[in-house]
Tab-separated table of C-alpha atoms in Angstrom:
chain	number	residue	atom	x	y	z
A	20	UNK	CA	-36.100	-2.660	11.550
A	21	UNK	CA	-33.051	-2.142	9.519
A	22	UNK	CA	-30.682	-4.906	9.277
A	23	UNK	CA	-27.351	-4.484	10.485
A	24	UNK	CA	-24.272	-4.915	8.162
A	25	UNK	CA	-22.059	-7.886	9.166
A	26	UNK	CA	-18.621	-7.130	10.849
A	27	UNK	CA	-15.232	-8.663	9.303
A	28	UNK	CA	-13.498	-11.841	10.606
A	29	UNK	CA	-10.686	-8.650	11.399
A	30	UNK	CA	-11.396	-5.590	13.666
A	31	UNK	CA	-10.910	-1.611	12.593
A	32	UNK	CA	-7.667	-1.609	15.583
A	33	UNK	CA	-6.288	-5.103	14.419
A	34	UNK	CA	-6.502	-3.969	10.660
A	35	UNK	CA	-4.594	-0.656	11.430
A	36	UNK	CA	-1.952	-2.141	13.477
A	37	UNK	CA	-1.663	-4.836	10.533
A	38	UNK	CA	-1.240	-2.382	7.739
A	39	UNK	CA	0.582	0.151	9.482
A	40	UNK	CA	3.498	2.243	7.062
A	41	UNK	CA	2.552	-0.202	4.427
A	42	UNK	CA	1.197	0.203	1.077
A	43	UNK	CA	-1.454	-1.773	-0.378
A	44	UNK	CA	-2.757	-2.445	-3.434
A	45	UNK	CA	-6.341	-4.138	-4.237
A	46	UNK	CA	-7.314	-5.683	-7.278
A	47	UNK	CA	-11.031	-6.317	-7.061
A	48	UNK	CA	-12.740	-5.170	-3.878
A	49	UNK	CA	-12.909	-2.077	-1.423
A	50	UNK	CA	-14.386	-2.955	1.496
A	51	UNK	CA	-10.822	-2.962	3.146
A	52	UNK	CA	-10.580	0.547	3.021
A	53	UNK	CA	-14.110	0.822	5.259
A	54	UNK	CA	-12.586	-1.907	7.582
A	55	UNK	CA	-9.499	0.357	8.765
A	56	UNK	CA	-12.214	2.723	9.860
A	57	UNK	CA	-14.856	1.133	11.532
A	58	UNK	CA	-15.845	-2.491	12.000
A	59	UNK	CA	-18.115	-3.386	9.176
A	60	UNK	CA	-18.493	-4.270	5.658
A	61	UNK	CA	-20.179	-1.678	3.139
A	62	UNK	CA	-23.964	-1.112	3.080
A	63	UNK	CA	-25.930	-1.025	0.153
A	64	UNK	CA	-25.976	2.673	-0.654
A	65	UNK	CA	-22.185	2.698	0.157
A	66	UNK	CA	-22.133	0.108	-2.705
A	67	UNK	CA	-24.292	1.721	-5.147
A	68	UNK	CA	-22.269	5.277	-3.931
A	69	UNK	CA	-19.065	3.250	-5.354
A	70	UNK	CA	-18.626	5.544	-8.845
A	71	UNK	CA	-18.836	8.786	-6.758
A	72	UNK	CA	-15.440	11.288	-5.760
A	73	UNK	CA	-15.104	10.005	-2.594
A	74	UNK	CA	-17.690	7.041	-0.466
A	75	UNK	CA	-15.893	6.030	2.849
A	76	UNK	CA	-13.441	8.825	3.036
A	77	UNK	CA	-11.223	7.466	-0.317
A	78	UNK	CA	-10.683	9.759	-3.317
A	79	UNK	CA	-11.794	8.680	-6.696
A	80	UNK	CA	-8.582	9.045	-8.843
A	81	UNK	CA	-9.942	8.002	-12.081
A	82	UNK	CA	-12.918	6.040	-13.857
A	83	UNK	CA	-16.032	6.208	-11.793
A	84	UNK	CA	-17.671	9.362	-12.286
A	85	UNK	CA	-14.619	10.721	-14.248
A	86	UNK	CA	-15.232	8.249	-17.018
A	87	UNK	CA	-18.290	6.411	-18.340
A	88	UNK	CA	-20.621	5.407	-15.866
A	89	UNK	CA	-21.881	1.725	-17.177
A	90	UNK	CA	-22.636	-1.670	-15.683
A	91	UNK	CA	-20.660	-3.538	-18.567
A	92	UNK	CA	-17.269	-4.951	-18.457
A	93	UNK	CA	-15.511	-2.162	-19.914
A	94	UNK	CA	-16.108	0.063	-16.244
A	95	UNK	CA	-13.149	0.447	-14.558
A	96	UNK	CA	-12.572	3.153	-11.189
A	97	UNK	CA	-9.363	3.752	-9.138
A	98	UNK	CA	-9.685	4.510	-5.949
A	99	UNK	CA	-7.359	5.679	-3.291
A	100	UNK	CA	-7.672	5.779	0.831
A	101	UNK	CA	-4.555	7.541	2.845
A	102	UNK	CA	-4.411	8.224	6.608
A	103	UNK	CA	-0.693	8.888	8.085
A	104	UNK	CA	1.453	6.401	7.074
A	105	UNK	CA	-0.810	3.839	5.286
A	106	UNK	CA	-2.632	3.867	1.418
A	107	UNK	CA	-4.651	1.496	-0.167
A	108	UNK	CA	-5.781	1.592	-4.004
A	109	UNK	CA	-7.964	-0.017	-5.496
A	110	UNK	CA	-8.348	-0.974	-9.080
A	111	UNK	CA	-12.207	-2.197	-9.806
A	112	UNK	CA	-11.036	-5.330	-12.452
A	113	UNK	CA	-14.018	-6.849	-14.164
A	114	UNK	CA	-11.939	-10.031	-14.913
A	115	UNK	CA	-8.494	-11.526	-14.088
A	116	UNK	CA	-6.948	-10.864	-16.812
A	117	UNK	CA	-7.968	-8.407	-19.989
A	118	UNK	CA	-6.437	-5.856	-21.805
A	119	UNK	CA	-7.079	-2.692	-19.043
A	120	UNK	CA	-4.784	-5.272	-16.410
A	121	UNK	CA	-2.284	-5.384	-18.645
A	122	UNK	CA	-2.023	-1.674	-19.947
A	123	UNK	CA	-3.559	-0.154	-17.149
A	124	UNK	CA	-3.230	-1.727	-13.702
A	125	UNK	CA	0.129	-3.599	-14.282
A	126	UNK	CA	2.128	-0.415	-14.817
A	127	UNK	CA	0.397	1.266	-12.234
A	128	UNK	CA	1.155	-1.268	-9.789
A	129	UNK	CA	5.105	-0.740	-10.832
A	130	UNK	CA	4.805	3.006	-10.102
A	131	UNK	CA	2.967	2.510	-6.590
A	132	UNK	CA	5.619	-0.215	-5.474
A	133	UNK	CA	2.847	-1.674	-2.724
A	134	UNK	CA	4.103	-3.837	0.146
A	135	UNK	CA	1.160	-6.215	-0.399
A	136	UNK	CA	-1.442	-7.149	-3.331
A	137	UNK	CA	-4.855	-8.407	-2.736
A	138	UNK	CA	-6.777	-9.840	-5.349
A	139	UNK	CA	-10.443	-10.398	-5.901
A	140	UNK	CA	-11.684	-11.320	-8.845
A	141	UNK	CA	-14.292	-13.808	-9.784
A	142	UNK	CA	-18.149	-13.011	-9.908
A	143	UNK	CA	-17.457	-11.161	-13.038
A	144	UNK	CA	-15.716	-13.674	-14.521
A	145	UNK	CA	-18.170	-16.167	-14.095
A	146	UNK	CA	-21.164	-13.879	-14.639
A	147	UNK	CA	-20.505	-11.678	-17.384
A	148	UNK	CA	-18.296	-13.374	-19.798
A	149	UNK	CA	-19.810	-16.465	-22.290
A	150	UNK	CA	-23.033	-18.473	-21.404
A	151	UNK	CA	-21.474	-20.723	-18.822
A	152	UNK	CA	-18.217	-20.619	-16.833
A	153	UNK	CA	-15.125	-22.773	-17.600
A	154	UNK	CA	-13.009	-23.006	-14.457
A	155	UNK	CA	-9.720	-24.107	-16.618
A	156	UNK	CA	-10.013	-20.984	-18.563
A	157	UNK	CA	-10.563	-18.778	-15.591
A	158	UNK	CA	-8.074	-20.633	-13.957
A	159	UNK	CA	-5.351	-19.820	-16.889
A	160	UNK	CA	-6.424	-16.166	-16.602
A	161	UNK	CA	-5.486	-16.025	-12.893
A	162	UNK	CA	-2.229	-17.455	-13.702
A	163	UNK	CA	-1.031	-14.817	-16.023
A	164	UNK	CA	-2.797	-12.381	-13.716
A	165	UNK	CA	-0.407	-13.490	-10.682
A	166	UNK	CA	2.750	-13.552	-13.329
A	167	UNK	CA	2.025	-9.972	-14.213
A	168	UNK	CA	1.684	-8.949	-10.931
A	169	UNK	CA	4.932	-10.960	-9.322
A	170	UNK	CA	6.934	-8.963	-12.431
A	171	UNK	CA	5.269	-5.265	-11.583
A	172	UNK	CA	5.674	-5.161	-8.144
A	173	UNK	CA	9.111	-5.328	-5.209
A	174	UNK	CA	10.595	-8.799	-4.447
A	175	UNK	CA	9.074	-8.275	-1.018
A	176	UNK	CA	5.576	-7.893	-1.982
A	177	UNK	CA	3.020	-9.964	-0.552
A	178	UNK	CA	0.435	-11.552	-2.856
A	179	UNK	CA	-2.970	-13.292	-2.111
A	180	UNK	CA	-5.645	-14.363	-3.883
A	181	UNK	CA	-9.149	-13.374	-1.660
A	182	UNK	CA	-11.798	-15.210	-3.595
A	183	UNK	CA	-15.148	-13.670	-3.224
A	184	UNK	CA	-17.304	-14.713	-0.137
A	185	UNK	CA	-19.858	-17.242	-0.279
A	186	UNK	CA	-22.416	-16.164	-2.802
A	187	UNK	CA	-26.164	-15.629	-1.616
A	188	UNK	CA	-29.155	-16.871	-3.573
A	189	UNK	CA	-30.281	-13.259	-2.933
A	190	UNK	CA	-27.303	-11.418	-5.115
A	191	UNK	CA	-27.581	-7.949	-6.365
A	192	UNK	CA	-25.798	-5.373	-7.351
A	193	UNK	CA	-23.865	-4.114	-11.162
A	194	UNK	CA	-22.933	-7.317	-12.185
A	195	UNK	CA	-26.289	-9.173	-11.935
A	196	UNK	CA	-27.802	-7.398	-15.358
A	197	UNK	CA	-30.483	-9.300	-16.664
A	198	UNK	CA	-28.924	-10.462	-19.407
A	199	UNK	CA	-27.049	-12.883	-17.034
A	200	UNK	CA	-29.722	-14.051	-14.360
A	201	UNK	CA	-30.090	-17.110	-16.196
A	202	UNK	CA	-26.632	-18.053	-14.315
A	203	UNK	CA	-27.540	-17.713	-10.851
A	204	UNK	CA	-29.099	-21.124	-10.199
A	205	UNK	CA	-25.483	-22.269	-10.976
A	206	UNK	CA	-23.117	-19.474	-9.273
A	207	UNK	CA	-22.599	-21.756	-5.690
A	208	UNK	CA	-21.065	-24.311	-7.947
A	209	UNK	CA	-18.929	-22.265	-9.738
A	210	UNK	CA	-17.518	-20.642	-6.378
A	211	UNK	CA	-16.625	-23.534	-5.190
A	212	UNK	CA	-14.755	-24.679	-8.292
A	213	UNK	CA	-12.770	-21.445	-7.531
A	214	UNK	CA	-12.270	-22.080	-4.444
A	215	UNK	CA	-10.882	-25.705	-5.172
A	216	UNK	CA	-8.709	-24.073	-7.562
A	217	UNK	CA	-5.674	-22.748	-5.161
């Protein structure tokens, strides 16, 4: 039996009517450009599919396939989803704040001008950078993250911070490497200390 992928707390019709003649930007995650087309969150293969031209009817605009295919923290893939008056990109970030934010996705953001910014970045900071996690430092990160942002974007702009959902003891996927498994007895905790953190 194959086990059915969970649905959002949103629906596809609620999502639509939400976003509708707005542009958004997402820093982190894609599964929001799935939800404005039917009400569920990515399978596996959709995951895995994520480098590719185009996965849920979204157009790979650069990195993925068009650059270096890896699993380290220099992988980066823009992605872009239109359908009549709405877009969404998405910028895969590996960490809140790093040199491809500020050259890269900052000025990018200025150009697209997006009506709201969601950002979602956290299991690759606290999996794939130093042997443990310091929630100061990450939280100092996400500060100048959020300045950078508040200066690139309109006045009007909405901006929120989606931390990750809870973490299972059954994780997979790029940023697990095995190089880093030695972390997972301890990634609840750290979620939670993000979580406590705004």
């Amino acid at each position: 039996m194959t086990k059915k992928p969970a649905s959002p707390a949103f629906t596809t019709p609620e999502a639509q009517a939400l976003l509708a003649g707005k542009k958004i930007a997402v820093l982190g995650d894609s599964n929001l450009v799935l939800l404005l087309q039917e009400n569920r969150f990515m399978t596996k293969a959709e995951n895995r599919a994520r480098a590719h031209r185009s996965i849920v009817n979204d157009k790979l605009l650069a990195g993925g396939e068009m650059g270096q295919l890896t699993n380290d923290p220099n992988y980066t893939e823009v992605r872009e989803y239109v359908k009549g008056d709405f877009s969404i990109r998405f910028y895969f970030i590996t960490r809140a704040s790093y040199p491809y934010v500020t050259t890269e996705v900052i000025p990018a953001l200025a150009t697209y001008a997006p009506d709201a910014v969601f950002i979602c970045s956290m299991l690759w900071d606290i999996m794939r950078y130093g042997e443990t996690f310091l929630a100061g430092e990450y939280r100092v990160r996400l500060d100048r993250l959020f300045s950078q942002v508040i200066k690139a974007v309109p006045d009007t702009c909405i901006i929120a911070f989606l931390n990750s959902p809870p973490v299972s003891d059954n994780c997979y996927g790029g940023v697990f490497v095995k190089q880093v498994l030695n972390k997972k007895p301890y990634l609840k905790k750290w979620h939670i200390e993000v979580c406590d953190l705004y």
